[in-house]
Short mmCIF file of C-alpha atoms in Angstrom, two decimals:
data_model
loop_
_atom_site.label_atom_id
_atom_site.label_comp_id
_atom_site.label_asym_id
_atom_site.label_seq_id
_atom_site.Cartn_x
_atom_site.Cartn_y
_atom_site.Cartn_z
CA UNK A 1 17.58 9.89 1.92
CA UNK A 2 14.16 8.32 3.28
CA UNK A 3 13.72 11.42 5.79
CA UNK A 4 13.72 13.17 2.74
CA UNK A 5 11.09 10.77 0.76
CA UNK A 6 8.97 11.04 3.61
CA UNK A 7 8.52 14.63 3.55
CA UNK A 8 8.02 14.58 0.01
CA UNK A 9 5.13 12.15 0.57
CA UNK A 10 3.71 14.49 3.22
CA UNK A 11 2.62 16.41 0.24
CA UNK A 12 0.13 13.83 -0.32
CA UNK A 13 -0.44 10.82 -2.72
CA UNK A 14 -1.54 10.02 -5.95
CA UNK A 15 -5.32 9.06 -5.40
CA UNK A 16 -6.00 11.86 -3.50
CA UNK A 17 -8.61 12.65 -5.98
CA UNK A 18 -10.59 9.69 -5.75
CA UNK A 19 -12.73 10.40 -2.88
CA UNK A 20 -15.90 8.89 -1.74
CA UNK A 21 -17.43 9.00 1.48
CA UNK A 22 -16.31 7.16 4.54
CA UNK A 23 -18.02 3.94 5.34
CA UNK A 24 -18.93 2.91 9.20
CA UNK A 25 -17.02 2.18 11.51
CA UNK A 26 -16.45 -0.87 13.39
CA UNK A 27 -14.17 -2.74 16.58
CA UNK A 28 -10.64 -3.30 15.27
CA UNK A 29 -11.62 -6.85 16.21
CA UNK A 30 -14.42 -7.29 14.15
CA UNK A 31 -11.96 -5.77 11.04
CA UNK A 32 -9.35 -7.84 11.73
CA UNK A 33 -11.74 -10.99 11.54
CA UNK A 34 -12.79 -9.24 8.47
CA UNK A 35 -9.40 -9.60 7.33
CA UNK A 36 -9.37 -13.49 8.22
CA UNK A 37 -12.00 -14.24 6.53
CA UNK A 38 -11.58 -12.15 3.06
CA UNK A 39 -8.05 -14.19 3.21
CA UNK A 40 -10.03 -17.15 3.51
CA UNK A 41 -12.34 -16.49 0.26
CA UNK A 42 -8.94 -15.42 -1.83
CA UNK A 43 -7.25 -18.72 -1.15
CA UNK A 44 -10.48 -20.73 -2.66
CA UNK A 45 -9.89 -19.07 -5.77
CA UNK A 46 -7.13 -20.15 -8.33
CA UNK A 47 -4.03 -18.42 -7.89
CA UNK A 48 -3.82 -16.76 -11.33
CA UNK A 49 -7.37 -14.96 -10.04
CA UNK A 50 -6.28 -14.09 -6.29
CA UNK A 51 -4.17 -10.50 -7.61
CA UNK A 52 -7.28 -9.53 -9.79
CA UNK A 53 -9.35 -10.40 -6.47
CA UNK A 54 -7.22 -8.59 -4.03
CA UNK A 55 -7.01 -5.39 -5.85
CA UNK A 56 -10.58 -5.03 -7.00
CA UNK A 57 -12.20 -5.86 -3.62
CA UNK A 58 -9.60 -3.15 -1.68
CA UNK A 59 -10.11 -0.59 -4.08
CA UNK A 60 -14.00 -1.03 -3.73
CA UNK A 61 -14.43 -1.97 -0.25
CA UNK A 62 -12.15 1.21 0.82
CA UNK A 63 -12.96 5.37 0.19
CA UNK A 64 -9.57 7.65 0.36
CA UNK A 65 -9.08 10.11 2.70
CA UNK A 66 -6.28 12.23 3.58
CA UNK A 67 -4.32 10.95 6.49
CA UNK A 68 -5.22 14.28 8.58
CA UNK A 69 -8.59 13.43 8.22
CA UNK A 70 -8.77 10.35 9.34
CA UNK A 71 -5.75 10.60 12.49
CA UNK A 72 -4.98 13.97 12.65
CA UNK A 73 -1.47 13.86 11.45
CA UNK A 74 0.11 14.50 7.83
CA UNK A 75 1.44 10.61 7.78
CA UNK A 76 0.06 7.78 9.58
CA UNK A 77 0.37 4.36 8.28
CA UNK A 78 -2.94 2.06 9.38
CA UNK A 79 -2.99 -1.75 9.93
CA UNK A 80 -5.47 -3.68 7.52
CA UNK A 81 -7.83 -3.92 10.95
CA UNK A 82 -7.33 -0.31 11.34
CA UNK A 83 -8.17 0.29 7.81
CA UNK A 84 -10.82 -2.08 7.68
CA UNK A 85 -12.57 -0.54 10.63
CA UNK A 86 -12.55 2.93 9.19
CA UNK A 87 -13.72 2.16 5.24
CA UNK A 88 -11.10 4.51 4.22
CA UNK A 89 -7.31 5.36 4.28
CA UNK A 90 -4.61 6.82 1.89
CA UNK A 91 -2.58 5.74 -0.80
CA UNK A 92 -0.26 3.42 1.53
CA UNK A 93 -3.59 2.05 3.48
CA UNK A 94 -5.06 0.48 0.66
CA UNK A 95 -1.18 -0.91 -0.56
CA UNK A 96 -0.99 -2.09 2.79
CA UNK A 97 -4.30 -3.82 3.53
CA UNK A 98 -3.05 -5.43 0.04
CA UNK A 99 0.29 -6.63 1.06
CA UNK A 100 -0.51 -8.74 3.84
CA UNK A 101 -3.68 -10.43 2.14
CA UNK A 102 -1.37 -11.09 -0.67
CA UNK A 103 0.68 -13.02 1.97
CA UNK A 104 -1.97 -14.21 3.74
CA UNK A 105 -3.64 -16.39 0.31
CA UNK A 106 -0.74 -16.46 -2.12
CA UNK A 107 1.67 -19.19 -1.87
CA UNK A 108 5.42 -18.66 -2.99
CA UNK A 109 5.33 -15.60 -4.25
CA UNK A 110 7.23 -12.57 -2.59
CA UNK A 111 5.11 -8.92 -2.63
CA UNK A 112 6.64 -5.93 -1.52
CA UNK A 113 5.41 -2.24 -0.99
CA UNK A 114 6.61 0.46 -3.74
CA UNK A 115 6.93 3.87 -3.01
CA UNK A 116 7.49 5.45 -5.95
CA UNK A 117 6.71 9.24 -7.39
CA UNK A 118 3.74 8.83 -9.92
CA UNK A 119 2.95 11.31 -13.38
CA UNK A 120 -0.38 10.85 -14.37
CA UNK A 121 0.45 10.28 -18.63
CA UNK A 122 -2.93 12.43 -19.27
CA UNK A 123 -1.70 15.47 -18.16
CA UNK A 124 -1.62 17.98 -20.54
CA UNK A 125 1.78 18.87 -22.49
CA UNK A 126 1.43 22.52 -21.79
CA UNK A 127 1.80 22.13 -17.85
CA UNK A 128 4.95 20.61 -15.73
CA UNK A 129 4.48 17.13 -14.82
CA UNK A 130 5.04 17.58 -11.31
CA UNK A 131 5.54 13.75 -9.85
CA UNK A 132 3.49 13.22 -6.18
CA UNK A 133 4.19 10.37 -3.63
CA UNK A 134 2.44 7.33 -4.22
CA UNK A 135 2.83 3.68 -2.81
CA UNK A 136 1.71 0.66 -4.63
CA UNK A 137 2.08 -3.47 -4.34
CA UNK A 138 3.80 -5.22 -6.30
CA UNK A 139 3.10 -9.44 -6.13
CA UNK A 140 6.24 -10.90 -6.57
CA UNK A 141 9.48 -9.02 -6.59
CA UNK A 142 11.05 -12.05 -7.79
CA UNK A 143 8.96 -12.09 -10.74
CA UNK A 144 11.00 -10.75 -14.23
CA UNK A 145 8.41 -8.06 -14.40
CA UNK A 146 6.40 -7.60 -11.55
CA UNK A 147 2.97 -6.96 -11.55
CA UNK A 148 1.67 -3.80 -9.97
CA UNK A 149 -1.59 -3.25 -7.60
CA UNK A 150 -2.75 0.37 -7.60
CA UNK A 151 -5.70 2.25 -5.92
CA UNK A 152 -5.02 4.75 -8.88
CA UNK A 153 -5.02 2.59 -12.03
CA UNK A 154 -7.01 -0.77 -11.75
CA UNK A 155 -5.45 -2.51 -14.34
CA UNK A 156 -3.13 -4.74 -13.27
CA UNK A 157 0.15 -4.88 -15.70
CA UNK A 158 3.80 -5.33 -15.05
CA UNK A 159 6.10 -2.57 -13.93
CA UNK A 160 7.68 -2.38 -16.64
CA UNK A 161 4.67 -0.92 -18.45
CA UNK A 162 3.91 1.55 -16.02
CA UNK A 163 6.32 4.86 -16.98
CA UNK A 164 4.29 7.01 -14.75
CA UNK A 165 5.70 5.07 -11.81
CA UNK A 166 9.31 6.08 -10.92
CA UNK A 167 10.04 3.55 -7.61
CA UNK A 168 12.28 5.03 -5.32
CA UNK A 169 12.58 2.39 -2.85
CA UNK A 170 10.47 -1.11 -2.06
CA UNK A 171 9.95 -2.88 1.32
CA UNK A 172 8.56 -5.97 3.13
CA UNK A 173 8.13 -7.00 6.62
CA UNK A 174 12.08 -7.83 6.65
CA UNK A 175 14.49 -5.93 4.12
CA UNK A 176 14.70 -2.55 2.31
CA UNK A 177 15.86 -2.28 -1.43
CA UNK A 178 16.05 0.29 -3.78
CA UNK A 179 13.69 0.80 -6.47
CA UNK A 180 11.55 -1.73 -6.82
CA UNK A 181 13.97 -4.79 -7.02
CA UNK A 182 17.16 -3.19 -6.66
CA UNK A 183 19.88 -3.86 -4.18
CA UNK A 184 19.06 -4.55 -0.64
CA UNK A 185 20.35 -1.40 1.42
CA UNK A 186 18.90 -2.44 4.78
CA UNK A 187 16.44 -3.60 7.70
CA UNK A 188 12.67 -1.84 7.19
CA UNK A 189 11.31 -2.51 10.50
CA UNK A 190 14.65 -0.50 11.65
CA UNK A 191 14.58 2.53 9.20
CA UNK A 192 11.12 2.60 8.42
CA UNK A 193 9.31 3.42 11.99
CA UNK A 194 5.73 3.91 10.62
CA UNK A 195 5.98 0.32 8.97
CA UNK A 196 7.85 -0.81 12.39
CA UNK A 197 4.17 0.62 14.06
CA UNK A 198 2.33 -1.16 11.66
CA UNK A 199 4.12 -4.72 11.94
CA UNK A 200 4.06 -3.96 15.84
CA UNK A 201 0.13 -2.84 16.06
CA UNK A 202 -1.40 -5.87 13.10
CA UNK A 203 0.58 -8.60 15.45
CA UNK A 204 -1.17 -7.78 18.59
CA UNK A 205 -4.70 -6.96 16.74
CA UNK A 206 -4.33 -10.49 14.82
CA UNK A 207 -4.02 -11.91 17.88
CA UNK A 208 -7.51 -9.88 19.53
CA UNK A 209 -5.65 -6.85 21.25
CA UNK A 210 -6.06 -3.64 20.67
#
């Protein structure tokens, strides 16, 4: 089932069409200090402010760009130093970059990547509504109804008032589940080896290596 959801997300994701240009680059180092210290300005603020804060400086410190553009492949996952560094990244580099500072300033709470299939709601009746892939953040899975941060809409509102979002499975650094808080149906690091990459590449550039 995931080989298939992962060539259906080669087909690209839902902010596709919210490009801007790229930003400079910089050392991995220097991004992943970035990183620190963003962390650092999240967890002065109260925690009811720290989701609004996460989402709206990712979405505006970041331009999209289509994974071939910026790797050369159809589906590469970056770290939040690799994203960072670059000013840019797809649908699952901004959720990403999200997901660990959520972890990094929030206390107690649980987020977990989404990837769902997304239908815009403003498309018109007379044409199909084709879903894409698209990967969002949600803050706490333990949460009744969790709340959702999106490079697409920047409004942040529970799950259950997002329809265009159909989650087909959710992960975090440790387990797998379906939907978004569904059962558990396995080890991601194991099935998932772009977010294996990932966990493998941020640990060594947190702690300065490339």
């Amino acid at each position: 089932m995931l080989r298939r959801t992962f060539a259906f997300g080669a087909a690209g994701c839902a902010c596709a069409g919210w490009a801007l240009p790229a930003r400079a680059t910089d050392p991995l180092p220097a991004a992943a200090e970035r990183f620190e210290q963003l962390a650092e300005a999240l967890r002065q603020l109260a925690p009811a402010e720290r989701c609004v804060a996460v989402n709206e400086q990712v979405n505006q410190l970041l331009a999209y760009t289509h994974d071939f553009a910026s790797c050369g492949r159809r589906d590469c996952w970056q770290t939040p130093a690799e994203t960072l560094a670059a000013g840019r990244g797809d649908c699952e580099d901004y959720a990403i970059t999200k997901y660990f500072l959520l972890g990094a300033c929030t206390d107690g709470g649980c987020p977990r990547l989404v990837y769902a299939r997304w239908t815009p709601a403003d498309r018109p009746q007379d044409r199909p509504h084709e879903p894409v892939a698209h990967v969002v953040v949600i803050a706490d899975a333990q949460a009744g109804d969790p709340i959702v941060l999106d490079c697409v809409d920047p409004l942040l509102q529970g799950l259950s008032r997002r329809p265009d979002l159909r989650p087909v499975f959710s992960f975090d650094a440790g387990g797998l589940w379906r939907g978004a808080t569904g059962e558990r149906v396995g080890d991601a690091p194991q099935r998932l080896w772009p977010w294996r990459g990932v966990l493998e590449r941020w640990a060594r550039q947190q702690r300065g290596l490339n």
